Amino acid sequence: MKFRIATWNINSVRARIAIVEQFLQTYRPDVLCLQETKVSDDLFPAKAFKKLGYNHIAAKGQKSHHGVATISKFPLESIERLDWCGKGDARHVGVALPGGVRLENFYVPAGGDVPDAGANEKFAHKLQFFDEMIGWSDRISAPSILVG
């Protein structure tokens, strides 16, 4: 099965919803993956996407920070929202697309300006996140697409 996926670090989906709608109307991807949505799940603008035929949404949001969402024309199954590094951050949502392909949507920590884990807690977090991703990816058995 062929499908088109777009991925976008949106930096606030509600602030940029008009641009997102224009993008979807122009390019018509089958699946849109957003990172840094900056909105809790209960306030996610699902109606705007559904109005354009994107009726299937898997989101993991967080007020003012982080957040990921996968929006699709196709049904989404086996939705997972993993808590990487045990911090409660909204940085992952994984779904199964038709045909059994997994789509894993990540918002990886930026790590700050100082690339030293001992001097910069944010950089240490980024490295821990990557270590967990590597361990997790070693256990993947289904065909998978990682975006973010």
PDB file of C-alpha atoms in Angstrom:
ATOM      1  CA  MET A   1       0.000   0.000   0.000  1.00  0.00           C
ATOM      2  CA  LYS A   2       1.350   3.424  -0.946  1.00  0.00           C
ATOM      3  CA  PHE A   3       0.808   6.479   1.207  1.00  0.00           C
ATOM      4  CA  ARG A   4       2.354   9.909   1.680  1.00  0.00           C
ATOM      5  CA  ILE A   5       3.593  11.024   5.081  1.00  0.00           C
ATOM      6  CA  ALA A   6       4.497  14.577   6.042  1.00  0.00           C
ATOM      7  CA  THR A   7       6.253  15.451   9.290  1.00  0.00           C
ATOM      8  CA  TRP A   8       6.460  18.930  10.803  1.00  0.00           C
ATOM      9  CA  ASN A   9       7.800  20.472  14.000  1.00  0.00           C
ATOM     10  CA  ILE A  10       4.851  22.823  14.258  1.00  0.00           C
ATOM     11  CA  ASN A  11       5.797  24.710  17.470  1.00  0.00           C
ATOM     12  CA  SER A  12       2.137  25.132  18.575  1.00  0.00           C
ATOM     13  CA  VAL A  13      -0.539  23.550  16.432  1.00  0.00           C
ATOM     14  CA  ARG A  14      -3.260  25.918  17.646  1.00  0.00           C
ATOM     15  CA  ALA A  15      -1.216  29.023  16.805  1.00  0.00           C
ATOM     16  CA  ARG A  16      -0.540  27.698  13.296  1.00  0.00           C
ATOM     17  CA  ILE A  17      -3.752  25.835  12.485  1.00  0.00           C
ATOM     18  CA  ALA A  18      -4.550  28.056   9.474  1.00  0.00           C
ATOM     19  CA  ILE A  19      -1.140  27.264   7.950  1.00  0.00           C
ATOM     20  CA  VAL A  20      -1.617  23.558   8.653  1.00  0.00           C
ATOM     21  CA  GLU A  21      -5.031  23.597   6.959  1.00  0.00           C
ATOM     22  CA  GLN A  22      -3.532  25.335   3.914  1.00  0.00           C
ATOM     23  CA  PHE A  23      -0.703  22.792   3.781  1.00  0.00           C
ATOM     24  CA  LEU A  24      -3.127  19.850   3.942  1.00  0.00           C
ATOM     25  CA  GLN A  25      -5.378  21.315   1.242  1.00  0.00           C
ATOM     26  CA  THR A  26      -2.402  21.971  -1.046  1.00  0.00           C
ATOM     27  CA  TYR A  27      -0.298  18.835  -0.590  1.00  0.00           C
ATOM     28  CA  ARG A  28      -2.862  16.306   0.687  1.00  0.00           C
ATOM     29  CA  PRO A  29      -0.585  13.862   2.508  1.00  0.00           C
ATOM     30  CA  ASP A  30      -2.305  10.733   3.761  1.00  0.00           C
ATOM     31  CA  VAL A  31      -0.694  11.088   7.170  1.00  0.00           C
ATOM     32  CA  LEU A  32       0.612  14.165   8.988  1.00  0.00           C
ATOM     33  CA  CYS A  33       2.959  13.819  11.953  1.00  0.00           C
ATOM     34  CA  LEU A  34       3.354  16.868  14.160  1.00  0.00           C
ATOM     35  CA  GLN A  35       5.898  17.536  16.878  1.00  0.00           C
ATOM     36  CA  GLU A  36       5.938  20.241  19.542  1.00  0.00           C
ATOM     37  CA  THR A  37       2.164  20.631  19.413  1.00  0.00           C
ATOM     38  CA  LYS A  38       2.154  22.466  22.769  1.00  0.00           C
ATOM     39  CA  VAL A  39      -1.431  21.539  23.628  1.00  0.00           C
ATOM     40  CA  SER A  40      -3.100  19.105  26.010  1.00  0.00           C
ATOM     41  CA  ASP A  41      -5.126  16.340  24.375  1.00  0.00           C
ATOM     42  CA  ASP A  42      -8.468  17.811  25.464  1.00  0.00           C
ATOM     43  CA  LEU A  43      -7.701  21.091  23.649  1.00  0.00           C
ATOM     44  CA  PHE A  44      -6.203  19.571  20.488  1.00  0.00           C
ATOM     45  CA  PRO A  45      -7.944  21.107  17.400  1.00  0.00           C
ATOM     46  CA  ALA A  46      -9.319  17.780  16.095  1.00  0.00           C
ATOM     47  CA  LYS A  47     -12.356  19.401  14.418  1.00  0.00           C
ATOM     48  CA  ALA A  48     -10.128  21.330  12.002  1.00  0.00           C
ATOM     49  CA  PHE A  49      -8.477  18.105  10.834  1.00  0.00           C
ATOM     50  CA  LYS A  50     -11.701  16.131  10.633  1.00  0.00           C
ATOM     51  CA  LYS A  51     -13.247  18.878   8.503  1.00  0.00           C
ATOM     52  CA  LEU A  52     -10.517  18.126   5.924  1.00  0.00           C
ATOM     53  CA  GLY A  53     -11.045  14.354   6.001  1.00  0.00           C
ATOM     54  CA  TYR A  54      -8.366  13.469   8.543  1.00  0.00           C
ATOM     55  CA  ASN A  55     -10.678  11.553  10.854  1.00  0.00           C
ATOM     56  CA  HIS A  56      -8.083   9.496  12.704  1.00  0.00           C
ATOM     57  CA  ILE A  57      -5.922  11.187  15.321  1.00  0.00           C
ATOM     58  CA  ALA A  58      -3.466   9.813  17.851  1.00  0.00           C
ATOM     59  CA  ALA A  59      -2.052  12.512  20.086  1.00  0.00           C
ATOM     60  CA  LYS A  60      -0.029  12.810  23.237  1.00  0.00           C
ATOM     61  CA  GLY A  61      -0.142  16.390  24.351  1.00  0.00           C
ATOM     62  CA  GLN A  62       1.179  18.553  27.094  1.00  0.00           C
ATOM     63  CA  LYS A  63       0.203  22.119  27.939  1.00  0.00           C
ATOM     64  CA  SER A  64       2.761  24.649  26.674  1.00  0.00           C
ATOM     65  CA  HIS A  65       5.488  22.052  26.048  1.00  0.00           C
ATOM     66  CA  HIS A  66       6.376  19.143  23.820  1.00  0.00           C
ATOM     67  CA  GLY A  67       3.525  17.103  22.342  1.00  0.00           C
ATOM     68  CA  VAL A  68       3.163  14.895  19.294  1.00  0.00           C
ATOM     69  CA  ALA A  69       0.226  13.997  17.061  1.00  0.00           C
ATOM     70  CA  THR A  70      -0.328  11.667  14.129  1.00  0.00           C
ATOM     71  CA  ILE A  71      -3.272  12.675  11.940  1.00  0.00           C
ATOM     72  CA  SER A  72      -4.459  10.303   9.230  1.00  0.00           C
ATOM     73  CA  LYS A  73      -6.993   9.643   6.508  1.00  0.00           C
ATOM     74  CA  PHE A  74      -6.525   5.936   7.342  1.00  0.00           C
ATOM     75  CA  PRO A  75      -7.553   4.176  10.543  1.00  0.00           C
ATOM     76  CA  LEU A  76      -4.825   4.071  13.176  1.00  0.00           C
ATOM     77  CA  GLU A  77      -4.437   0.948  15.275  1.00  0.00           C
ATOM     78  CA  SER A  78      -2.298  -0.269  18.171  1.00  0.00           C
ATOM     79  CA  ILE A  79      -1.681   3.241  19.466  1.00  0.00           C
ATOM     80  CA  GLU A  80       1.193   3.535  21.944  1.00  0.00           C
ATOM     81  CA  ARG A  81       2.297   6.542  23.948  1.00  0.00           C
ATOM     82  CA  LEU A  82       5.620   5.742  25.584  1.00  0.00           C
ATOM     83  CA  ASP A  83       7.069   7.778  28.457  1.00  0.00           C
ATOM     84  CA  TRP A  84      10.711   8.093  27.476  1.00  0.00           C
ATOM     85  CA  CYS A  85      13.133   8.694  30.354  1.00  0.00           C
ATOM     86  CA  GLY A  86      10.222   8.490  32.826  1.00  0.00           C
ATOM     87  CA  LYS A  87       9.782  12.268  32.857  1.00  0.00           C
ATOM     88  CA  GLY A  88       6.117  12.377  31.859  1.00  0.00           C
ATOM     89  CA  ASP A  89       6.973  14.403  28.743  1.00  0.00           C
ATOM     90  CA  ALA A  90       4.707  14.074  25.707  1.00  0.00           C
ATOM     91  CA  ARG A  91       7.399  13.015  23.226  1.00  0.00           C
ATOM     92  CA  HIS A  92       6.097   9.886  21.487  1.00  0.00           C
ATOM     93  CA  VAL A  93       3.059   8.394  19.818  1.00  0.00           C
ATOM     94  CA  GLY A  94       3.283   5.217  17.783  1.00  0.00           C
ATOM     95  CA  VAL A  95       0.567   3.735  15.572  1.00  0.00           C
ATOM     96  CA  ALA A  96      -0.006   0.872  13.182  1.00  0.00           C
ATOM     97  CA  LEU A  97      -1.024   1.935   9.687  1.00  0.00           C
ATOM     98  CA  PRO A  98      -3.023  -0.253   7.287  1.00  0.00           C
ATOM     99  CA  GLY A  99      -0.837  -3.081   6.072  1.00  0.00           C
ATOM    100  CA  GLY A 100       0.907  -3.462   9.439  1.00  0.00           C
ATOM    101  CA  VAL A 101       3.563  -0.769   9.100  1.00  0.00           C
ATOM    102  CA  ARG A 102       4.372   0.984  12.377  1.00  0.00           C
ATOM    103  CA  LEU A 103       4.740   4.760  12.366  1.00  0.00           C
ATOM    104  CA  GLU A 104       6.633   6.135  15.359  1.00  0.00           C
ATOM    105  CA  ASN A 105       6.407   9.902  15.879  1.00  0.00           C
ATOM    106  CA  PHE A 106       9.028  11.448  18.208  1.00  0.00           C
ATOM    107  CA  TYR A 107       9.884  14.838  19.614  1.00  0.00           C
ATOM    108  CA  VAL A 108      13.511  14.395  20.664  1.00  0.00           C
ATOM    109  CA  PRO A 109      14.866  16.693  23.406  1.00  0.00           C
ATOM    110  CA  ALA A 110      16.919  19.564  21.994  1.00  0.00           C
ATOM    111  CA  GLY A 111      19.713  19.198  24.539  1.00  0.00           C
ATOM    112  CA  GLY A 112      20.537  22.849  25.145  1.00  0.00           C
ATOM    113  CA  ASP A 113      23.600  24.780  24.054  1.00  0.00           C
ATOM    114  CA  VAL A 114      26.335  22.994  26.009  1.00  0.00           C
ATOM    115  CA  PRO A 115      27.172  19.506  24.636  1.00  0.00           C
ATOM    116  CA  ASP A 116      28.388  18.180  27.991  1.00  0.00           C
ATOM    117  CA  ALA A 117      26.185  15.788  29.957  1.00  0.00           C
ATOM    118  CA  GLY A 118      28.005  16.599  33.210  1.00  0.00           C
ATOM    119  CA  ALA A 119      27.513  20.353  32.859  1.00  0.00           C
ATOM    120  CA  ASN A 120      24.129  20.413  31.119  1.00  0.00           C
ATOM    121  CA  GLU A 121      21.128  18.466  32.428  1.00  0.00           C
ATOM    122  CA  LYS A 122      19.261  19.028  29.144  1.00  0.00           C
ATOM    123  CA  PHE A 123      22.075  17.432  27.152  1.00  0.00           C
ATOM    124  CA  ALA A 124      22.189  14.508  29.600  1.00  0.00           C
ATOM    125  CA  HIS A 125      18.441  14.074  29.030  1.00  0.00           C
ATOM    126  CA  LYS A 126      18.946  14.028  25.257  1.00  0.00           C
ATOM    127  CA  LEU A 127      21.621  11.340  25.540  1.00  0.00           C
ATOM    128  CA  GLN A 128      19.444   9.256  27.858  1.00  0.00           C
ATOM    129  CA  PHE A 129      16.566   9.625  25.398  1.00  0.00           C
ATOM    130  CA  PHE A 130      18.757   8.344  22.544  1.00  0.00           C
ATOM    131  CA  ASP A 131      20.016   5.451  24.671  1.00  0.00           C
ATOM    132  CA  GLU A 132      16.414   4.421  25.388  1.00  0.00           C
ATOM    133  CA  MET A 133      15.485   4.776  21.710  1.00  0.00           C
ATOM    134  CA  ILE A 134      18.385   2.548  20.675  1.00  0.00           C
ATOM    135  CA  GLY A 135      17.378  -0.144  23.169  1.00  0.00           C
ATOM    136  CA  TRP A 136      13.747   0.123  22.089  1.00  0.00           C
ATOM    137  CA  SER A 137      14.649  -0.020  18.382  1.00  0.00           C
ATOM    138  CA  ASP A 138      16.620  -3.236  18.919  1.00  0.00           C
ATOM    139  CA  ARG A 139      13.295  -4.887  19.843  1.00  0.00           C
ATOM    140  CA  ILE A 140      11.298  -3.676  16.822  1.00  0.00           C
ATOM    141  CA  SER A 141       9.956  -6.611  14.821  1.00  0.00           C
ATOM    142  CA  ALA A 142       7.410  -4.938  12.501  1.00  0.00           C
ATOM    143  CA  PRO A 143       8.339  -2.809   9.464  1.00  0.00           C
ATOM    144  CA  SER A 144       8.594   0.695  10.935  1.00  0.00           C
ATOM    145  CA  ILE A 145       8.955   4.326   9.967  1.00  0.00           C
ATOM    146  CA  LEU A 146      10.424   6.746  12.516  1.00  0.00           C
ATOM    147  CA  VAL A 147       9.762  10.480  12.168  1.00  0.00           C
ATOM    148  CA  GLY A 148      10.303  13.519  14.297  1.00  0.00           C
TER     149      GLY A 148
END
